[in-house]
CSV table of C-alpha atoms and ligand atoms in Angstrom, one decimal:
chain,number,residue,atom,x,y,z
A,1364,MET,CA,57.0,20.9,125.0
A,1365,ASN,CA,58.4,24.5,125.2
A,1366,ASN,CA,57.1,27.0,127.7
A,1367,PHE,CA,54.3,29.2,126.3
A,1368,THR,CA,51.9,32.0,126.9
A,1369,PHE,CA,48.5,31.7,125.2
A,1370,TYR,CA,46.3,34.8,125.1
A,1371,SER,CA,43.2,34.7,123.0
A,1372,PRO,CA,40.6,37.1,124.3
A,1373,THR,CA,38.3,37.3,121.2
A,1374,GLU,CA,34.6,36.7,121.8
A,1375,PHE,CA,33.4,34.5,118.9
A,1376,VAL,CA,29.8,34.8,118.0
A,1377,PHE,CA,29.1,32.0,115.5
A,1378,GLY,CA,26.0,30.9,113.5
A,1379,ARG,CA,23.2,31.9,111.3
A,1380,SER,CA,22.1,35.6,111.3
A,1381,THR,CA,24.7,36.5,114.0
A,1382,GLU,CA,25.5,39.7,112.1
A,1383,SER,CA,22.3,41.1,113.6
A,1384,LYS,CA,24.0,41.2,116.9
A,1385,VAL,CA,26.8,43.5,115.8
A,1386,GLY,CA,25.3,46.7,117.3
A,1387,GLU,CA,24.9,45.2,120.7
A,1388,LEU,CA,28.4,43.6,120.6
A,1389,CYS,CA,30.0,46.9,119.7
A,1390,LYS,CA,28.2,48.6,122.6
A,1391,LYS,CA,29.2,45.7,125.0
A,1392,HIS,CA,32.8,46.3,124.0
A,1393,GLY,CA,32.6,50.0,124.7
A,1394,ALA,CA,32.1,51.4,121.2
A,1395,SER,CA,30.1,54.6,120.6
A,1396,ARG,CA,31.7,55.8,117.3
A,1397,VAL,CA,32.5,53.0,114.8
A,1398,LEU,CA,34.5,53.2,111.6
A,1399,ILE,CA,33.4,50.4,109.2
A,1400,VAL,CA,36.0,49.1,106.8
A,1401,TYR,CA,35.1,46.9,103.8
A,1402,GLY,CA,36.4,45.6,100.5
A,1403,GLY,CA,35.6,45.9,96.8
A,1404,GLY,CA,31.8,45.6,97.1
A,1405,SER,CA,30.8,42.0,97.9
A,1406,VAL,CA,29.3,43.1,101.2
A,1407,VAL,CA,27.3,45.8,99.4
A,1408,ARG,CA,26.0,43.4,96.8
A,1409,SER,CA,25.0,40.8,99.4
A,1410,GLY,CA,23.2,43.4,101.6
A,1411,LEU,CA,25.4,42.6,104.5
A,1412,LEU,CA,26.7,46.2,104.8
A,1413,GLU,CA,23.2,47.5,105.1
A,1414,ARG,CA,22.3,45.0,107.8
A,1415,VAL,CA,25.4,45.9,109.7
A,1416,LYS,CA,24.6,49.6,109.5
A,1417,LYS,CA,21.0,48.9,110.6
A,1418,ALA,CA,22.3,47.0,113.6
A,1419,LEU,CA,24.6,49.8,114.6
A,1420,ALA,CA,21.9,52.4,114.2
A,1421,ALA,CA,19.5,50.4,116.3
A,1422,ALA,CA,22.1,50.3,119.1
A,1423,GLY,CA,22.5,54.1,118.9
A,1424,ILE,CA,26.1,53.9,117.6
A,1425,ALA,CA,27.4,56.7,115.3
A,1426,PHE,CA,29.3,55.3,112.3
A,1427,GLU,CA,31.4,56.3,109.2
A,1428,GLU,CA,32.6,53.9,106.5
A,1429,MET,CA,35.5,53.3,104.2
A,1430,GLY,CA,35.3,50.8,101.3
A,1431,GLY,CA,37.6,49.8,98.5
A,1432,VAL,CA,40.2,47.6,100.3
A,1433,GLN,CA,41.7,45.3,97.7
A,1434,PRO,CA,42.9,41.7,98.1
A,1435,ASN,CA,46.6,41.8,99.0
A,1436,PRO,CA,45.9,45.1,100.8
A,1437,ILE,CA,48.3,48.0,100.2
A,1438,ASP,CA,49.9,50.7,102.2
A,1439,SER,CA,48.2,53.7,100.5
A,1440,LYS,CA,44.8,52.5,101.5
A,1441,VAL,CA,45.9,52.2,105.1
A,1442,ARG,CA,47.1,55.8,105.0
A,1443,GLU,CA,43.8,56.9,103.5
A,1444,GLY,CA,42.0,55.0,106.3
A,1445,ILE,CA,44.1,56.6,109.0
A,1446,GLU,CA,43.2,60.0,107.6
A,1447,ILE,CA,39.5,59.3,107.6
A,1448,ALA,CA,39.8,57.9,111.1
A,1449,ARG,CA,41.6,61.1,112.4
A,1450,LYS,CA,38.8,63.2,111.0
A,1451,PHE,CA,36.0,61.0,112.3
A,1452,LYS,CA,37.7,60.1,115.6
A,1453,PRO,CA,36.2,56.6,116.1
A,1454,ASP,CA,36.6,54.7,119.4
A,1455,PHE,CA,36.2,51.3,117.6
A,1456,LEU,CA,36.9,49.8,114.1
A,1457,LEU,CA,34.6,47.3,112.4
A,1458,PRO,CA,36.1,45.5,109.4
A,1459,VAL,CA,33.4,43.6,107.5
A,1460,GLY,CA,35.1,41.2,105.1
A,1461,GLY,CA,38.1,38.9,104.9
A,1462,GLY,CA,41.8,39.0,105.8
A,1463,SER,CA,42.6,41.9,103.5
A,1464,VAL,CA,39.9,44.1,105.1
A,1465,ILE,CA,40.8,43.0,108.7
A,1466,ASP,CA,44.5,43.5,108.1
A,1467,THR,CA,43.9,47.0,106.7
A,1468,ALA,CA,41.9,47.8,109.8
A,1469,LYS,CA,44.6,46.5,112.1
A,1470,ALA,CA,47.2,48.6,110.3
A,1471,MET,CA,44.9,51.6,110.8
A,1472,ALA,CA,44.4,50.7,114.4
A,1473,VAL,CA,48.1,51.0,115.2
A,1474,GLY,CA,48.8,53.8,112.8
A,1475,TYR,CA,46.0,55.9,114.3
A,1476,TYR,CA,48.0,56.7,117.5
A,1477,TYR,CA,51.4,56.9,115.9
A,1478,GLU,CA,52.9,60.3,114.8
A,1479,GLY,CA,55.2,58.8,112.1
A,1480,ASP,CA,54.2,56.7,109.1
A,1481,PHE,CA,52.4,53.4,110.0
A,1482,TRP,CA,54.8,51.5,107.8
A,1483,ASP,CA,57.5,51.9,110.4
A,1484,PHE,CA,55.8,49.1,112.3
A,1485,TYR,CA,56.0,46.8,109.3
A,1486,ALA,CA,59.6,47.8,108.5
A,1487,LYS,CA,60.4,47.0,112.2
A,1488,LYS,CA,61.6,50.6,112.8
A,1489,ALA,CA,59.0,51.1,115.6
A,1490,THR,CA,57.1,49.0,118.0
A,1491,ALA,CA,53.3,49.4,118.4
A,1492,VAL,CA,52.1,49.8,122.0
A,1493,LYS,CA,48.5,51.0,121.4
A,1494,ALA,CA,45.8,50.2,118.9
A,1495,LEU,CA,42.2,51.2,118.4
A,1496,PRO,CA,40.0,48.2,119.5
A,1497,MET,CA,38.0,46.4,116.8
A,1498,GLY,CA,35.3,43.8,116.2
A,1499,VAL,CA,35.1,41.8,113.0
A,1500,VAL,CA,32.3,40.6,110.7
A,1501,LEU,CA,34.0,37.8,108.8
A,1502,THR,CA,32.9,36.8,105.2
A,1503,ILE,CA,35.6,34.4,104.1
A,1504,PRO,CA,37.3,31.6,106.1
A,1505,ALA,CA,41.0,31.8,105.1
A,1506,ALA,CA,43.5,34.1,106.6
A,1507,GLY,CA,42.4,33.6,110.2
A,1508,SER,CA,42.9,37.3,111.0
A,1509,GLU,CA,39.7,37.4,113.0
A,1510,GLY,CA,41.4,35.5,115.8
A,1511,SER,CA,45.1,36.4,115.2
A,1512,GLY,CA,47.2,39.3,116.3
A,1513,ASN,CA,48.7,39.6,112.9
A,1514,SER,CA,48.3,41.9,109.9
A,1515,VAL,CA,50.0,41.6,106.5
A,1516,ILE,CA,50.3,44.6,104.2
A,1517,THR,CA,52.1,45.2,100.8
A,1518,ASN,CA,54.2,48.3,100.2
A,1519,THR,CA,53.6,49.1,96.5
A,1520,GLN,CA,56.8,51.1,96.1
A,1521,SER,CA,59.2,48.5,97.4
A,1522,HIS,CA,57.0,45.4,96.5
A,1523,VAL,CA,57.5,44.2,100.1
A,1524,LYS,CA,54.7,42.2,101.6
A,1525,VAL,CA,55.3,41.8,105.4
A,1526,GLY,CA,53.4,41.2,108.6
A,1527,ILE,CA,53.3,42.6,112.1
A,1528,ARG,CA,52.4,40.5,115.1
A,1529,TYR,CA,50.9,42.1,118.2
A,1530,PRO,CA,48.6,39.6,119.9
A,1531,MET,CA,48.2,41.7,123.0
A,1532,ILE,CA,46.7,44.7,121.2
A,1533,LEU,CA,45.6,43.5,117.8
A,1534,ARG,CA,43.4,40.5,118.5
A,1535,PRO,CA,39.8,41.6,117.7
A,1536,LYS,CA,37.5,42.1,120.7
A,1537,PHE,CA,34.8,40.0,119.0
A,1538,ALA,CA,34.3,38.2,115.7
A,1539,VAL,CA,30.9,37.6,114.2
A,1540,MET,CA,31.0,34.5,112.1
A,1541,ASN,CA,27.9,33.4,110.1
A,1542,PRO,CA,28.8,30.5,107.7
A,1543,GLU,CA,25.8,31.5,105.5
A,1544,LEU,CA,27.7,34.6,104.5
A,1545,THR,CA,30.4,32.4,102.9
A,1546,MET,CA,27.9,30.8,100.4
A,1547,THR,CA,28.4,33.7,98.0
A,1548,LEU,CA,32.1,33.1,97.7
A,1549,PRO,CA,33.3,32.2,94.2
A,1550,GLN,CA,34.7,28.6,94.2
A,1551,TRP,CA,38.2,30.0,93.6
A,1552,GLN,CA,38.1,32.0,96.8
A,1553,THR,CA,36.6,29.1,98.8
A,1554,ALA,CA,39.4,26.8,97.6
A,1555,SER,CA,42.1,29.4,98.1
A,1556,GLY,CA,40.9,29.9,101.7
A,1557,VAL,CA,41.0,26.1,102.3
A,1558,SER,CA,44.6,26.0,101.0
A,1559,ASP,CA,45.6,29.0,103.3
A,1560,MET,CA,44.1,27.5,106.5
A,1561,MET,CA,45.8,24.1,105.8
A,1562,ALA,CA,49.1,25.9,105.3
A,1563,HIS,CA,48.6,27.7,108.6
A,1564,ILE,CA,48.2,24.3,110.3
A,1565,LEU,CA,51.2,22.8,108.4
A,1566,GLU,CA,53.5,25.8,109.2
A,1567,ARG,CA,53.0,24.8,112.8
A,1568,TYR,CA,53.0,21.1,112.3
A,1569,LEU,CA,56.4,21.2,110.6
A,1570,SER,CA,58.4,21.7,113.8
A,1571,ASN,CA,61.5,20.1,115.3
A,1572,THR,CA,60.2,20.5,118.9
A,1573,PRO,CA,59.8,16.9,120.1
A,1574,ASP,CA,56.8,15.4,121.9
A,1575,VAL,CA,54.1,18.0,121.4
A,1576,GLN,CA,51.4,15.4,120.9
A,1577,ILE,CA,48.6,17.8,121.5
A,1578,GLY,CA,49.7,20.1,118.7
A,1579,ASP,CA,50.3,17.2,116.3
A,1580,ARG,CA,47.0,15.5,116.9
A,1581,LEU,CA,45.0,18.7,116.8
A,1582,ALA,CA,46.6,19.6,113.5
A,1583,GLU,CA,46.1,16.1,112.0
A,1584,GLY,CA,42.4,16.0,113.1
A,1585,MET,CA,41.8,19.5,111.7
A,1586,LEU,CA,43.4,18.7,108.4
A,1587,LEU,CA,41.2,15.6,108.1
A,1588,ALA,CA,38.1,17.6,108.9
A,1589,ILE,CA,38.9,20.4,106.6
A,1590,MET,CA,39.6,18.1,103.7
A,1591,GLU,CA,36.4,16.2,104.1
A,1592,CYS,CA,34.3,19.3,104.4
A,1593,ALA,CA,36.1,21.1,101.6
A,1594,GLU,CA,35.2,18.3,99.2
A,1595,ARG,CA,31.6,18.6,100.4
A,1596,VAL,CA,31.5,22.3,99.7
A,1597,MET,CA,33.1,21.9,96.3
A,1598,ASP,CA,30.2,19.5,95.4
A,1599,ASN,CA,27.5,21.6,97.2
A,1600,PRO,CA,28.4,25.2,98.0
A,1601,GLU,CA,25.2,25.5,100.1
A,1602,ASP,CA,26.1,22.7,102.5
A,1603,TYR,CA,25.8,24.8,105.7
A,1604,GLU,CA,27.3,22.2,108.1
A,1605,ALA,CA,30.4,21.8,105.9
A,1606,ARG,CA,30.7,25.6,105.5
A,1607,ALA,CA,30.4,25.9,109.3
A,1608,ASN,CA,33.2,23.4,110.0
A,1609,ILE,CA,35.5,25.1,107.5
A,1610,MET,CA,34.8,28.5,108.9
A,1611,TRP,CA,35.7,27.6,112.5
A,1612,SER,CA,38.7,25.5,111.3
A,1613,ALA,CA,40.2,28.6,109.6
A,1614,THR,CA,40.1,30.5,112.9
A,1615,VAL,CA,41.5,27.7,115.0
A,1616,ALA,CA,44.2,27.1,112.4
A,1617,HIS,CA,45.6,30.5,113.0
A,1618,ASN,CA,44.8,31.5,116.6
A,1619,ASP,CA,47.8,29.7,117.9
A,1620,THR,CA,45.9,26.7,119.4
A,1621,CYS,CA,48.0,24.4,117.2
A,1622,SER,CA,51.3,26.1,117.9
A,1623,ILE,CA,51.5,26.0,121.7
A,1624,GLY,CA,54.8,24.8,123.1
A,1625,ARG,CA,56.6,24.4,119.8
A,1626,GLU,CA,58.8,26.1,117.2
A,1627,GLU,CA,56.9,27.0,114.0
A,1628,ASP,CA,58.1,27.3,110.5
A,1629,TRP,CA,56.5,29.9,108.2
A,1630,ASN,CA,59.0,29.8,105.4
A,1631,SER,CA,56.5,28.6,102.8
A,1632,HIS,CA,54.5,31.7,103.8
A,1633,ALA,CA,57.5,33.9,103.4
A,1634,MET,CA,58.2,32.4,99.9
A,1635,GLU,CA,54.5,32.9,98.9
A,1636,HIS,CA,54.4,36.5,100.1
A,1637,GLU,CA,57.2,37.3,97.6
A,1638,ILE,CA,55.0,35.8,94.8
A,1639,SER,CA,51.8,37.7,95.8
A,1640,ALA,CA,53.8,40.9,96.4
A,1641,GLU,CA,55.2,40.8,92.9
A,1642,TYR,CA,52.4,39.2,90.8
A,1643,ASP,CA,49.4,40.1,93.0
A,1644,VAL,CA,48.0,36.5,93.0
A,1645,THR,CA,45.6,35.1,95.6
A,1646,HIS,CA,47.6,34.1,98.7
A,1647,GLY,CA,46.0,30.7,99.2
A,1648,ALA,CA,46.5,29.8,95.5
A,1649,GLY,CA,50.2,30.8,95.8
A,1650,LEU,CA,50.5,28.5,98.8
A,1651,ALA,CA,49.0,25.6,96.8
A,1652,VAL,CA,51.9,26.1,94.4
A,1653,ILE,CA,54.7,26.5,97.0
A,1654,PHE,CA,53.7,24.1,99.8
A,1655,PRO,CA,53.9,20.8,97.8
A,1656,ALA,CA,57.3,22.0,96.5
A,1657,PHE,CA,58.5,22.8,100.0
A,1658,LEU,CA,57.4,19.3,101.2
A,1659,GLN,CA,59.2,17.8,98.2
A,1660,TYR,CA,62.4,19.5,99.2
A,1661,GLY,CA,61.8,18.5,102.8
A,1662,ALA,CA,61.5,14.9,101.8
A,1663,LYS,CA,65.2,14.9,101.0
A,1664,HIS,CA,66.4,17.2,103.8
A,1665,ASN,CA,64.1,16.6,106.9
A,1666,PRO,CA,61.5,14.0,106.1
A,1667,HIS,CA,60.4,13.0,109.6
A,1668,LYS,CA,57.3,15.1,110.2
A,1669,ILE,CA,56.3,15.1,106.5
A,1670,ALA,CA,56.3,11.3,106.5
A,1671,GLN,CA,54.2,11.3,109.8
A,1672,LEU,CA,51.8,13.7,108.1
A,1673,GLY,CA,51.5,11.2,105.2
A,1674,HIS,CA,50.9,8.2,107.5
A,1675,ARG,CA,48.3,9.9,109.7
A,1676,VAL,CA,46.5,12.2,107.2
A,1677,PHE,CA,47.0,11.1,103.6
A,1678,GLY,CA,46.8,7.3,104.1
A,1679,ILE,CA,50.4,6.7,103.0
A,1680,VAL,CA,51.5,3.2,104.0
A,1681,ASP,CA,54.7,3.2,106.1
A,1682,SER,CA,57.4,1.9,103.8
A,1683,GLY,CA,60.1,2.0,106.5
A,1684,ASP,CA,61.8,4.8,104.5
A,1685,GLU,CA,60.8,8.3,105.7
A,1686,SER,CA,62.2,10.0,102.7
A,1687,ILE,CA,60.1,7.9,100.3
A,1688,ASP,CA,57.0,8.4,102.4
A,1689,ALA,CA,57.5,12.1,102.7
A,1690,MET,CA,57.8,12.4,98.9
A,1691,ALA,CA,54.5,10.5,98.6
A,1692,THR,CA,53.0,13.0,101.0
A,1693,ALA,CA,54.1,15.9,98.9
A,1694,ILE,CA,52.6,14.4,95.8
A,1695,ALA,CA,49.4,13.5,97.7
A,1696,LEU,CA,48.9,17.1,98.9
A,1697,LYS,CA,49.6,18.4,95.4
A,1698,THR,CA,47.2,16.0,93.8
A,1699,TRP,CA,44.5,16.8,96.3
A,1700,PHE,CA,44.8,20.6,95.8
A,1701,HIS,CA,44.6,20.2,92.1
A,1702,GLU,CA,42.0,17.4,91.7
A,1703,LYS,CA,39.6,18.3,94.6
A,1704,LEU,CA,40.0,22.0,94.9
A,1705,HIS,CA,40.9,22.8,91.3
A,1706,LEU,CA,43.7,25.0,92.5
A,1707,PRO,CA,46.9,25.7,90.5
A,1708,VAL,CA,49.9,23.7,91.7
A,1709,THR,CA,52.6,25.2,89.4
A,1710,PHE,CA,53.7,28.8,88.5
A,1711,GLY,CA,52.3,28.2,85.0
A,1712,GLN,CA,48.9,27.2,86.3
A,1713,LEU,CA,49.0,30.3,88.6
A,1714,GLY,CA,49.2,32.4,85.5
A,1715,ILE,CA,52.9,33.1,85.8
A,1716,PRO,CA,54.6,31.0,83.0
A,1717,ASP,CA,57.9,32.8,83.3
A,1718,PRO,CA,58.4,33.9,86.9
A,1719,ASP,CA,61.5,36.0,87.8
A,1720,LEU,CA,62.8,33.5,90.4
A,1721,GLU,CA,66.1,35.4,90.8
A,1722,LEU,CA,64.1,38.5,91.8
A,1723,LEU,CA,61.8,36.6,94.2
A,1724,ASN,CA,64.7,34.8,95.8
A,1725,GLU,CA,66.8,37.9,96.2
A,1726,ARG,CA,64.0,39.9,97.8
A,1727,LEU,CA,63.1,36.9,100.1
A,1728,HIS,CA,66.7,36.8,101.5
A,1729,ARG,CA,67.0,40.6,101.7
A,1730,LEU,CA,63.9,40.6,103.9
A,1731,LYS,CA,64.5,37.4,105.9
A,1732,GLY,CA,68.3,37.1,106.0
A,1733,GLU,CA,70.9,34.9,104.4
A,1734,VAL,CA,69.6,31.7,106.0
A,1735,LEU,CA,65.9,31.2,106.8
A,1736,GLN,CA,65.5,29.4,110.1
A,1737,GLY,CA,62.7,26.9,110.8
A,1738,TYR,CA,61.9,23.3,110.1
A,1739,MET,CA,64.9,23.3,107.8
A,1740,GLU,CA,67.7,25.9,107.4
A,1741,LEU,CA,67.2,27.4,103.9
A,1742,ASP,CA,70.0,29.4,102.2
A,1743,ALA,CA,69.5,31.0,98.8
A,1744,THR,CA,70.4,27.8,97.0
A,1745,ALA,CA,67.7,25.9,98.9
A,1746,THR,CA,64.9,28.4,98.4
A,1747,MET,CA,65.8,28.6,94.7
A,1748,GLU,CA,65.5,24.9,94.5
A,1749,ILE,CA,62.1,25.0,96.1
A,1750,TYR,CA,60.9,27.8,93.7
A,1751,LYS,CA,62.2,25.7,90.8
A,1752,LEU,CA,60.3,22.6,92.1
A,1753,ALA,CA,57.1,24.8,91.7
A,1754,LEU,CA,57.7,25.5,88.1
B,3155,NZQ,O1,36.7,42.8,98.3
B,3155,NZQ,P1,35.4,42.1,98.2
B,3155,NZQ,O2,34.5,42.6,97.2
B,3155,NZQ,O3,34.7,42.0,99.5
B,3155,NZQ,O4,35.7,40.6,97.7
B,3155,NZQ,C1,36.5,39.7,98.4
B,3155,NZQ,C2,37.9,39.6,97.7
B,3155,NZQ,O5,37.8,39.8,96.3
B,3155,NZQ,C3,36.0,38.3,98.2
B,3155,NZQ,N1,35.0,38.0,99.2
B,3155,NZQ,C4,35.2,37.9,100.6
B,3155,NZQ,N2,34.1,37.5,101.2
B,3155,NZQ,C5,33.2,37.2,100.2
B,3155,NZQ,C6,33.7,37.5,99.0
B,3155,NZQ,N3,33.1,37.4,97.8
B,3155,NZQ,C7,31.8,36.9,97.8
B,3155,NZQ,N4,31.2,36.6,99.0
B,3155,NZQ,C8,31.9,36.7,100.2
B,3155,NZQ,N5,31.3,36.3,101.3
B,3155,NZQ,O6,37.1,37.4,98.3
B,3155,NZQ,C9,38.3,38.1,97.9
B,3155,NZQ,C10,39.4,37.8,98.8
B,3155,NZQ,O7,39.2,38.5,100.0
B,3155,NZQ,P2,40.5,38.6,101.0
B,3155,NZQ,O8,40.1,39.5,102.2
B,3155,NZQ,O9,41.7,39.1,100.3
B,3155,NZQ,O10,40.7,37.1,101.5
B,3155,NZQ,P3,41.5,36.4,102.6
B,3155,NZQ,O11,40.7,36.3,103.9
B,3155,NZQ,O12,42.1,35.2,102.0
B,3155,NZQ,O13,42.7,37.4,102.9
B,3155,NZQ,C11,43.9,37.4,102.2
B,3155,NZQ,C12,45.0,38.4,102.8
B,3155,NZQ,O14,45.3,38.0,104.1
B,3155,NZQ,C13,46.7,37.9,104.2
B,3155,NZQ,C14,47.1,37.4,102.8
B,3155,NZQ,O15,48.5,37.5,102.6
B,3155,NZQ,C15,46.3,38.3,102.0
B,3155,NZQ,O16,46.8,39.5,101.8
B,3155,NZQ,N6,47.0,37.0,105.4
B,3155,NZQ,C16,46.8,37.5,106.6
B,3155,NZQ,C17,47.1,36.8,107.7
B,3155,NZQ,C18,46.8,37.3,109.1
B,3155,NZQ,N7,46.4,38.6,109.2
B,3155,NZQ,O17,47.0,36.7,110.1
B,3155,NZQ,C19,47.8,35.5,107.7
B,3155,NZQ,C20,47.7,34.9,106.3
B,3155,NZQ,O18,48.8,33.9,106.2
B,3155,NZQ,C21,47.8,35.8,105.2
B,3155,NZQ,O19,49.1,36.1,104.8
B,3156,ZN,ZN1,48.3,32.4,105.0
């Protein structure tokens, strides 16, 4: 196991009706002026936004709001948010929604104190040292941004979708997580969220660091739990217990618990981000297309952990040949995504019958370098092969 530092200071407040506590939580964490950030309107339609505002008013907290954050959030909205914030002068941000809303708030949080353009942090031209603190009211289990120090934004001019990672200043102070709020999710979003959280676990599982049993066993147990509960939710969207298990899994999948002491991969995510940056597809659905293709390529080039995954999670019987078992694992995951979650598993099913793979691949390597490091070393020929396996 490698040396590690694990810092996860978020206060998680989980369960039915917990959004009613948001006023007192803001106060407890030092807020007196709160800027609420939300998305395209689901929180208005569900009445959640009204309940949040009531809770803030009852705690004597002044607030302003900014709605309209879109999925695959974009740079111009962040700039708009920073402008609103500089006028209102909040001491706390409160994203109410999913990864897109939280990530926009995180970008605003670092941009608020910076004299230049916030994109400098994403372009790695500047390092953020200060951020507005924030709390979160989560409405979709998927990206895990409520417990992570990351934010992913798309630059609409350059079509670059990239992340920043500042766990010391960007992890939310608190996250309110009520599984009941996720019952209004369309099936597509629930399924895409499940695919994303599974990918977050697998990006950490696919590691060449030997002997990190704790990380492997946590990952395998979580994958089994997520798959069982996801099937239950697909059958009965109002199954509270299954929703609750999935919601907490999404957080733990991405708050670094599973990555302690090991190298991580993240190349499937990098490949997917090129797809959602260019074609504006749902991130988790894009991953359901890329991940099985990545595993299929891995079956030939580094099958060990993929075969182990198959043996321990997908019920693949040990044939004595890791490559064969890894290929069976790739197929099992692909089949499960498609049959149980009704997700696309090819570019065509994702609604992109004729993707410009040259463009995606060229942008990928321009951003990430000639050879992507990780579980496997991937040059442009390798990543192109993976993209083609997803056709
Ligand atoms: O915008 P509204 O109207 O709220 O609708 C949203 C949106 O259309 C809807 N939704 C959310 N909660 C709902 C609901 N609809 C009904 N009932 C509810 N309770 O769902 C749609 C998707 O929302 P979004 O916030 O985009 O989902 P998600 O949490 O999957 O976030 C995706 C974004 O996060 C990034 C992705 O790349 C993508 O841009 N990621 C962020 C990460 C991070 N910060 O650590 C890591 C991830 O790997 C990922 O890259
Ligand atoms: Zn993801």
